[in-house]
PDB file of C-alpha atoms in Angstrom:
ATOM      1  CA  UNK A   1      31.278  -5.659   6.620  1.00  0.00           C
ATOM      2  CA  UNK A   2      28.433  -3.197   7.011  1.00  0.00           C
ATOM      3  CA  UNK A   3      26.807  -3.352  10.476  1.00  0.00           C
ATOM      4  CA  UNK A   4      23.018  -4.077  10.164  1.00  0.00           C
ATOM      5  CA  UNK A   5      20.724  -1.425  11.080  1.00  0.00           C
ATOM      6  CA  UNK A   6      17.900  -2.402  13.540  1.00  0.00           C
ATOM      7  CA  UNK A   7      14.369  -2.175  12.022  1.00  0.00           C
ATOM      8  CA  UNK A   8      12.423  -1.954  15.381  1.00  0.00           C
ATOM      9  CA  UNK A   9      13.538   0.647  17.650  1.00  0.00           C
ATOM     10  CA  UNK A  10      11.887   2.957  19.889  1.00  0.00           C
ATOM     11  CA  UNK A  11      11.575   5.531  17.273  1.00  0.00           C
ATOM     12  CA  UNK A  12      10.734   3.584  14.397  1.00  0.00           C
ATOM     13  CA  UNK A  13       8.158   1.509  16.540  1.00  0.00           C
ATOM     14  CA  UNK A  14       6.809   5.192  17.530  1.00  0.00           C
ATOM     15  CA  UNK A  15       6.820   6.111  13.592  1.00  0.00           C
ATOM     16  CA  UNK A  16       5.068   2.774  12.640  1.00  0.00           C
ATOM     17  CA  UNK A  17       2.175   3.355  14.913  1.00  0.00           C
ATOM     18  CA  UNK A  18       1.367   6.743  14.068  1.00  0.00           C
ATOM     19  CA  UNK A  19       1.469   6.239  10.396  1.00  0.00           C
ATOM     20  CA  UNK A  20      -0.661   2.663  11.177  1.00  0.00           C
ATOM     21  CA  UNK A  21      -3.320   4.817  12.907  1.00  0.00           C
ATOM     22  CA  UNK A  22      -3.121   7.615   9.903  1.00  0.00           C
ATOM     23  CA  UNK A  23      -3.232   4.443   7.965  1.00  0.00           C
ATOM     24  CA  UNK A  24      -6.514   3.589   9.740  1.00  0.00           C
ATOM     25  CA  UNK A  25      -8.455   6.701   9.432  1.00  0.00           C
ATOM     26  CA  UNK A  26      -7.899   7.262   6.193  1.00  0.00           C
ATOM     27  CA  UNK A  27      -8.971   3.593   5.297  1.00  0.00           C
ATOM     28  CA  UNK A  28     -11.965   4.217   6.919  1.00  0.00           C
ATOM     29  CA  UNK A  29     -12.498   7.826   5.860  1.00  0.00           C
ATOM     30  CA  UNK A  30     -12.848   9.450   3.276  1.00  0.00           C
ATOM     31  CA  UNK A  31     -13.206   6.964   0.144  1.00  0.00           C
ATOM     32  CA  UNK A  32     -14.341   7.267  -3.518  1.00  0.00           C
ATOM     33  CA  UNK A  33     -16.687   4.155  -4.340  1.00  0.00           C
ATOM     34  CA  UNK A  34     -15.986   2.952  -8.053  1.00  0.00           C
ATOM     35  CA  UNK A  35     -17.917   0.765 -10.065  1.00  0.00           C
ATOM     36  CA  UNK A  36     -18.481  -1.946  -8.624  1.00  0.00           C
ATOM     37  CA  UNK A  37     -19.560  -0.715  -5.626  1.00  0.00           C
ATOM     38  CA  UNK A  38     -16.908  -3.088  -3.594  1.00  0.00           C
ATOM     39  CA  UNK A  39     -13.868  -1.324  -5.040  1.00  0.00           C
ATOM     40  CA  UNK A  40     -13.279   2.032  -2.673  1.00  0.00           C
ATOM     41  CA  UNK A  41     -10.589   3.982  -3.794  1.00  0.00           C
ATOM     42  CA  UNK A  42      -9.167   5.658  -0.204  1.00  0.00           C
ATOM     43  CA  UNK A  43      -5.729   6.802   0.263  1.00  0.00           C
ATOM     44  CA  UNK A  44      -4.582   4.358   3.206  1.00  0.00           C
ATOM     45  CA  UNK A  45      -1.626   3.007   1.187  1.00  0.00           C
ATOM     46  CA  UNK A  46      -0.123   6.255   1.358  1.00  0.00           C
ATOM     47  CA  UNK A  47       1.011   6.052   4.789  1.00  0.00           C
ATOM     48  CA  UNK A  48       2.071   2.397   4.547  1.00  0.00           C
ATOM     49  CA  UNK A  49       4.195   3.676   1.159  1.00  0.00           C
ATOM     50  CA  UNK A  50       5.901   6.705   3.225  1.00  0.00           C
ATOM     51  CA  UNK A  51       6.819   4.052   5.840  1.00  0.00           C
ATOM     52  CA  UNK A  52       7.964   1.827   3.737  1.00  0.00           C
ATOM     53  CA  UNK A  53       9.997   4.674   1.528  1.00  0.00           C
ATOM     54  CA  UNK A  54      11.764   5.511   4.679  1.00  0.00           C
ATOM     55  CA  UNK A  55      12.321   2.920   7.036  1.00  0.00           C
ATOM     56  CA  UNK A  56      11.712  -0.536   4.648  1.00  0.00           C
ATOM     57  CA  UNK A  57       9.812  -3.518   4.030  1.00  0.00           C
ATOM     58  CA  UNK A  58       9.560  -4.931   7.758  1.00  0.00           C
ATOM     59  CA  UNK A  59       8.219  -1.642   8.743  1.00  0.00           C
ATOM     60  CA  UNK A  60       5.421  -0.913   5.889  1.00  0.00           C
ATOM     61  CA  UNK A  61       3.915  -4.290   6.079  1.00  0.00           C
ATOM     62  CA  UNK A  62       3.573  -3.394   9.965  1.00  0.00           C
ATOM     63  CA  UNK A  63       2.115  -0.443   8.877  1.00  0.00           C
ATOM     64  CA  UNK A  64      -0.739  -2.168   6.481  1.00  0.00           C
ATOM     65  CA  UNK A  65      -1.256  -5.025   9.077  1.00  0.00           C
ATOM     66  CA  UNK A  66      -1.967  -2.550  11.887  1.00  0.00           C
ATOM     67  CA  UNK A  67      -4.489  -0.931   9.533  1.00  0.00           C
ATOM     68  CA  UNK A  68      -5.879  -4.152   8.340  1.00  0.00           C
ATOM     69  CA  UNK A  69      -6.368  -4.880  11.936  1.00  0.00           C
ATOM     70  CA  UNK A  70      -8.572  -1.916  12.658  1.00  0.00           C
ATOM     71  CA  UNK A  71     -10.332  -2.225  10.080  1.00  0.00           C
ATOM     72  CA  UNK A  72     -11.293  -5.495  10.951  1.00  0.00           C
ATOM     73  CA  UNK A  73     -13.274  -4.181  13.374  1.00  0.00           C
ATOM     74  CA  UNK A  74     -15.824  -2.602  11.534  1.00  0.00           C
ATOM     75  CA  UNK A  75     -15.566  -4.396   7.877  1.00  0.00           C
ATOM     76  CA  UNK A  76     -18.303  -5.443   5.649  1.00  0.00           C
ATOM     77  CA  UNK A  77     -16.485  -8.312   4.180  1.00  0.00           C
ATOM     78  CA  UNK A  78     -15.917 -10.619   7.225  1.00  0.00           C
ATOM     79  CA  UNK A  79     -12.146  -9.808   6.265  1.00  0.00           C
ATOM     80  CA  UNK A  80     -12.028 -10.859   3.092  1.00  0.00           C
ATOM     81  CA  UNK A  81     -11.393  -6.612   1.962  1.00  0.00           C
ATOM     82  CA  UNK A  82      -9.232  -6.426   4.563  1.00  0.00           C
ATOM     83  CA  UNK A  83      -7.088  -9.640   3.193  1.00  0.00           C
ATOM     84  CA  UNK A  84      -7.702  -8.113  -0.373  1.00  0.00           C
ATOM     85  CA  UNK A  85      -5.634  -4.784   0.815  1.00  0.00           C
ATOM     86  CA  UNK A  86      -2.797  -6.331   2.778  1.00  0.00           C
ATOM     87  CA  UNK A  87      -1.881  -8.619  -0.152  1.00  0.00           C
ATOM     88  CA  UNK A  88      -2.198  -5.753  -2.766  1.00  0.00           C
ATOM     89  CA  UNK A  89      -0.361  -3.387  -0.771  1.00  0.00           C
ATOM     90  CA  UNK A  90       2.051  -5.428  -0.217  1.00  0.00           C
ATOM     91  CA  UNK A  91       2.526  -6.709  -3.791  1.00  0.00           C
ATOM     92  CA  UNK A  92       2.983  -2.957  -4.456  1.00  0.00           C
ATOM     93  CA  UNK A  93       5.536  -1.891  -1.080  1.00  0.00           C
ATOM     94  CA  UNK A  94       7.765  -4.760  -1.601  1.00  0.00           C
ATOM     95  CA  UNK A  95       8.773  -4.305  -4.953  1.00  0.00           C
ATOM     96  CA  UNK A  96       8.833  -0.647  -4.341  1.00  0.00           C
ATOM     97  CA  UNK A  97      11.310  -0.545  -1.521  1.00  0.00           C
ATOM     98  CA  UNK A  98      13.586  -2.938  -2.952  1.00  0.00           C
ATOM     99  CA  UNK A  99      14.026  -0.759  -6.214  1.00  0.00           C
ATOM    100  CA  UNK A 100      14.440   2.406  -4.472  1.00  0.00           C
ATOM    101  CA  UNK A 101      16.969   1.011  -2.285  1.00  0.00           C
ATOM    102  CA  UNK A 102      19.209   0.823  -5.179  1.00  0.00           C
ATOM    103  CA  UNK A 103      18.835   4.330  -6.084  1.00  0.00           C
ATOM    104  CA  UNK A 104      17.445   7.173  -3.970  1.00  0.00           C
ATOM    105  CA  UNK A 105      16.963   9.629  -6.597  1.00  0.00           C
ATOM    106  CA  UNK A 106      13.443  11.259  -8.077  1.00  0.00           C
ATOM    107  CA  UNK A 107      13.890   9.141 -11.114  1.00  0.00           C
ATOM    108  CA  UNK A 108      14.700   6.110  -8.806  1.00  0.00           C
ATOM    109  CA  UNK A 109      11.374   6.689  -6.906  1.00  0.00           C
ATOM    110  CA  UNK A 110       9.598   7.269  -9.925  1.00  0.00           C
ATOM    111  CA  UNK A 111      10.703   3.645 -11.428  1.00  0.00           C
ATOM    112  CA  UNK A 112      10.352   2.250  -8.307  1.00  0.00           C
ATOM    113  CA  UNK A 113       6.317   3.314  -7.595  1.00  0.00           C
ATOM    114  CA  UNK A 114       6.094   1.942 -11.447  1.00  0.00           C
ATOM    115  CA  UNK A 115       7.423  -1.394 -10.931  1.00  0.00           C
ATOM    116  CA  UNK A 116       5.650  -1.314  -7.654  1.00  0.00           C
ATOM    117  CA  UNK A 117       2.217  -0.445  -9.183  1.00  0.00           C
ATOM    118  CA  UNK A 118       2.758  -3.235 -12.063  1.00  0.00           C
ATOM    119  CA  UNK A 119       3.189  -5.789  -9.399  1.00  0.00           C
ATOM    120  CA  UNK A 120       0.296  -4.317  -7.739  1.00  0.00           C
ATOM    121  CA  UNK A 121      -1.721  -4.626 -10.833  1.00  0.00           C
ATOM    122  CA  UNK A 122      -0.742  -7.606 -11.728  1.00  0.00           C
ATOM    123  CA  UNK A 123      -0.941  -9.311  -8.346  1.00  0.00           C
ATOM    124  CA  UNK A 124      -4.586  -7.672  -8.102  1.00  0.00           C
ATOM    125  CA  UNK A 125      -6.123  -9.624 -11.092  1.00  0.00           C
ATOM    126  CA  UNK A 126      -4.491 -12.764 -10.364  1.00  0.00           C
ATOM    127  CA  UNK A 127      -5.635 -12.470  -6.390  1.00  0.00           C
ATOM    128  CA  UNK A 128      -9.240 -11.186  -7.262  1.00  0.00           C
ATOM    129  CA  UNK A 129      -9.733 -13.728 -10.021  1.00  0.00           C
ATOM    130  CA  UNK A 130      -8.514 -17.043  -8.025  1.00  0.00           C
ATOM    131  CA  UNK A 131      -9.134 -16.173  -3.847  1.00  0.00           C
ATOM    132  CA  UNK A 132     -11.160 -12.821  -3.422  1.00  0.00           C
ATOM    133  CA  UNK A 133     -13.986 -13.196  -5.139  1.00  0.00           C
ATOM    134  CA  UNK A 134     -14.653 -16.986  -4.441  1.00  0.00           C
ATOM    135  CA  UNK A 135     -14.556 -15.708  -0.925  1.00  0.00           C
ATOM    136  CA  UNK A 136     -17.023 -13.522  -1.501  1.00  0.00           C
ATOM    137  CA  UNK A 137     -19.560 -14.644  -3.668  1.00  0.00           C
ATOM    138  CA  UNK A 138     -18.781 -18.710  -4.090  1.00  0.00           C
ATOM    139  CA  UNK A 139     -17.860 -18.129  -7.783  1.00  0.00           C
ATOM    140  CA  UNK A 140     -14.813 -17.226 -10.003  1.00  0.00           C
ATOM    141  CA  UNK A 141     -15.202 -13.748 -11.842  1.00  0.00           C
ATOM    142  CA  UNK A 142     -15.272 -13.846 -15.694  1.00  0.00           C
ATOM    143  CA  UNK A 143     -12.236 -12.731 -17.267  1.00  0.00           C
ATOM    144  CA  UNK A 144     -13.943  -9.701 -18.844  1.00  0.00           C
ATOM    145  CA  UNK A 145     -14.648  -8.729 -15.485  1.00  0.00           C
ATOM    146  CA  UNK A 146     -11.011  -8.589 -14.521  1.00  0.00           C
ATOM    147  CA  UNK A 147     -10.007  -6.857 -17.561  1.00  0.00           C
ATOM    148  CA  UNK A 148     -12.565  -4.128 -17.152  1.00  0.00           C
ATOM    149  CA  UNK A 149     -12.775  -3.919 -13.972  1.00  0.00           C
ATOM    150  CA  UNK A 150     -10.691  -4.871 -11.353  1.00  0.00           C
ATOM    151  CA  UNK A 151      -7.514  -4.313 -13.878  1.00  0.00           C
ATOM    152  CA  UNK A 152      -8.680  -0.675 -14.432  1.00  0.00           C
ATOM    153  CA  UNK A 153      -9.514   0.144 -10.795  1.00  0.00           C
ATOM    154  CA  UNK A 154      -6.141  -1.062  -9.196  1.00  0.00           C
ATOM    155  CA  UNK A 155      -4.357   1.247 -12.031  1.00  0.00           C
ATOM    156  CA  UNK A 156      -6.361   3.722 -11.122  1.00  0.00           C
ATOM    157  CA  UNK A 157      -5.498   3.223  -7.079  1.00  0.00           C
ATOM    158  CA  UNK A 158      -1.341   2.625  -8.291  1.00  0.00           C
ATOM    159  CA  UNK A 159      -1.360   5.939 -10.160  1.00  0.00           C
ATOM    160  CA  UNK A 160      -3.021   8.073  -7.395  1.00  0.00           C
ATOM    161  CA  UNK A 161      -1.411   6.580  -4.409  1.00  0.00           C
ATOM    162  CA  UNK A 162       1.762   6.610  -6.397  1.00  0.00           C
ATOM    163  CA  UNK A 163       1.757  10.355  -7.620  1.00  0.00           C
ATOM    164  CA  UNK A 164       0.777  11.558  -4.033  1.00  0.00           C
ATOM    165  CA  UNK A 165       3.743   9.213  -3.001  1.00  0.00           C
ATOM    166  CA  UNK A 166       5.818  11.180  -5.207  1.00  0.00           C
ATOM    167  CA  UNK A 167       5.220  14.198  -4.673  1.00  0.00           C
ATOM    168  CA  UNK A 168       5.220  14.298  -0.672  1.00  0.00           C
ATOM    169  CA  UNK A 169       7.818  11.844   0.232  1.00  0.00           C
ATOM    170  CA  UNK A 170      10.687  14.179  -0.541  1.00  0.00           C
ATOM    171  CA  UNK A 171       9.005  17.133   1.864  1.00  0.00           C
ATOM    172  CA  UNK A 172       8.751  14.731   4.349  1.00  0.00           C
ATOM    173  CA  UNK A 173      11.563  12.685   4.422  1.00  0.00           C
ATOM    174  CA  UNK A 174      13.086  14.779   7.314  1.00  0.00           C
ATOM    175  CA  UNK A 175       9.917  13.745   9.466  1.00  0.00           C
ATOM    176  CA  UNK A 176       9.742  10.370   8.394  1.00  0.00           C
ATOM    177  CA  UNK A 177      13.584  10.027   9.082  1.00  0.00           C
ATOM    178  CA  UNK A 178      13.301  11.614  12.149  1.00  0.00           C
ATOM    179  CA  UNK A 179      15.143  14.641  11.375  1.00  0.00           C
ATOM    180  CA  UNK A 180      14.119  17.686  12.475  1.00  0.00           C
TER     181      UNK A 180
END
């Protein structure tokens, strides 16, 4: 029987707040606006991914609630864009992680950010369509909008935040592991 590792110790707490806080900053700062003007492209999911890559689910979703809990102070939506990225991050880290577990290889990390992003995606539409934007405006987008829209700009925010994933996780695994 395998003994089970603990998820919250001193220096994974440590790592969790750091990359919340880098998390935070870079949710705030800097961001691309896309058409519509409500969907900001900014690269706070990279943090929560690197987190998640290294030390697992339990520890990336702290990592995207700590940032959605910044940002609450100081959003536009009343917390409804806040809600919007913890549920789409999430839809993207969970799958994520639990692929990659299986295999720790490029190739596995490069199947595992794609079946991540197609939850993402996926999750995105279905989330934006039936909960977000009734939120926001008291009404239920048209499907076109969905399809060219929101579908296009969450691909868009899988493939970048995925790519960057890619290509720096490796480098920094001995950081994020805590190996010197």
């Amino acid at each position: 029987m395998q003994k089970k590792q603990r998820v919250l110790t001193p220096q994974n707490m440590t790592r969790i707040a750091i990359l919340g806080a880098i998390a935070s900053v870079l949710f705030m700062w800097p961001e691309i606006t896309i058409i519509p003007p409500f969907y900001k492209l900014d690269l706070s999911t990279l943090p929560t991914m690197l987190g998640a890559f290294s030390m697992g689910i339990a520890p990336g979703v702290l990592i995207v609630a700590i940032k959605d809990l910044i940002g609450l102070t100081h959003s536009g939506t009343a917390g409804v864009g806040e809600l919007a990225d913890f549920i789409m991050t999430c839809a993207m880290l969970i799958p994520a992680v639990l692929v990659y577990r299986r295999n720790k290889t490029r190739k596995g990390a490069l199947i595992s950010l794609a079946v991540g992003s197609g939850a993402m995606i996926v999750v995105s539409a279905l989330v934006n369509a039936f909960l977000l934007f009734p939120l926001l405006t008291g009404e239920v987008p048209t499907l076109e909008f969905i399809i060219t829209a929101t579908v296009p700009f969450n691909v868009l925010k899988a493939v970048v935040i995925s790519a960057i994933t890619y290509f720096v996780y490796k480098p920094l695994s001995p950081v994020l592991h805590g190996r010197r």
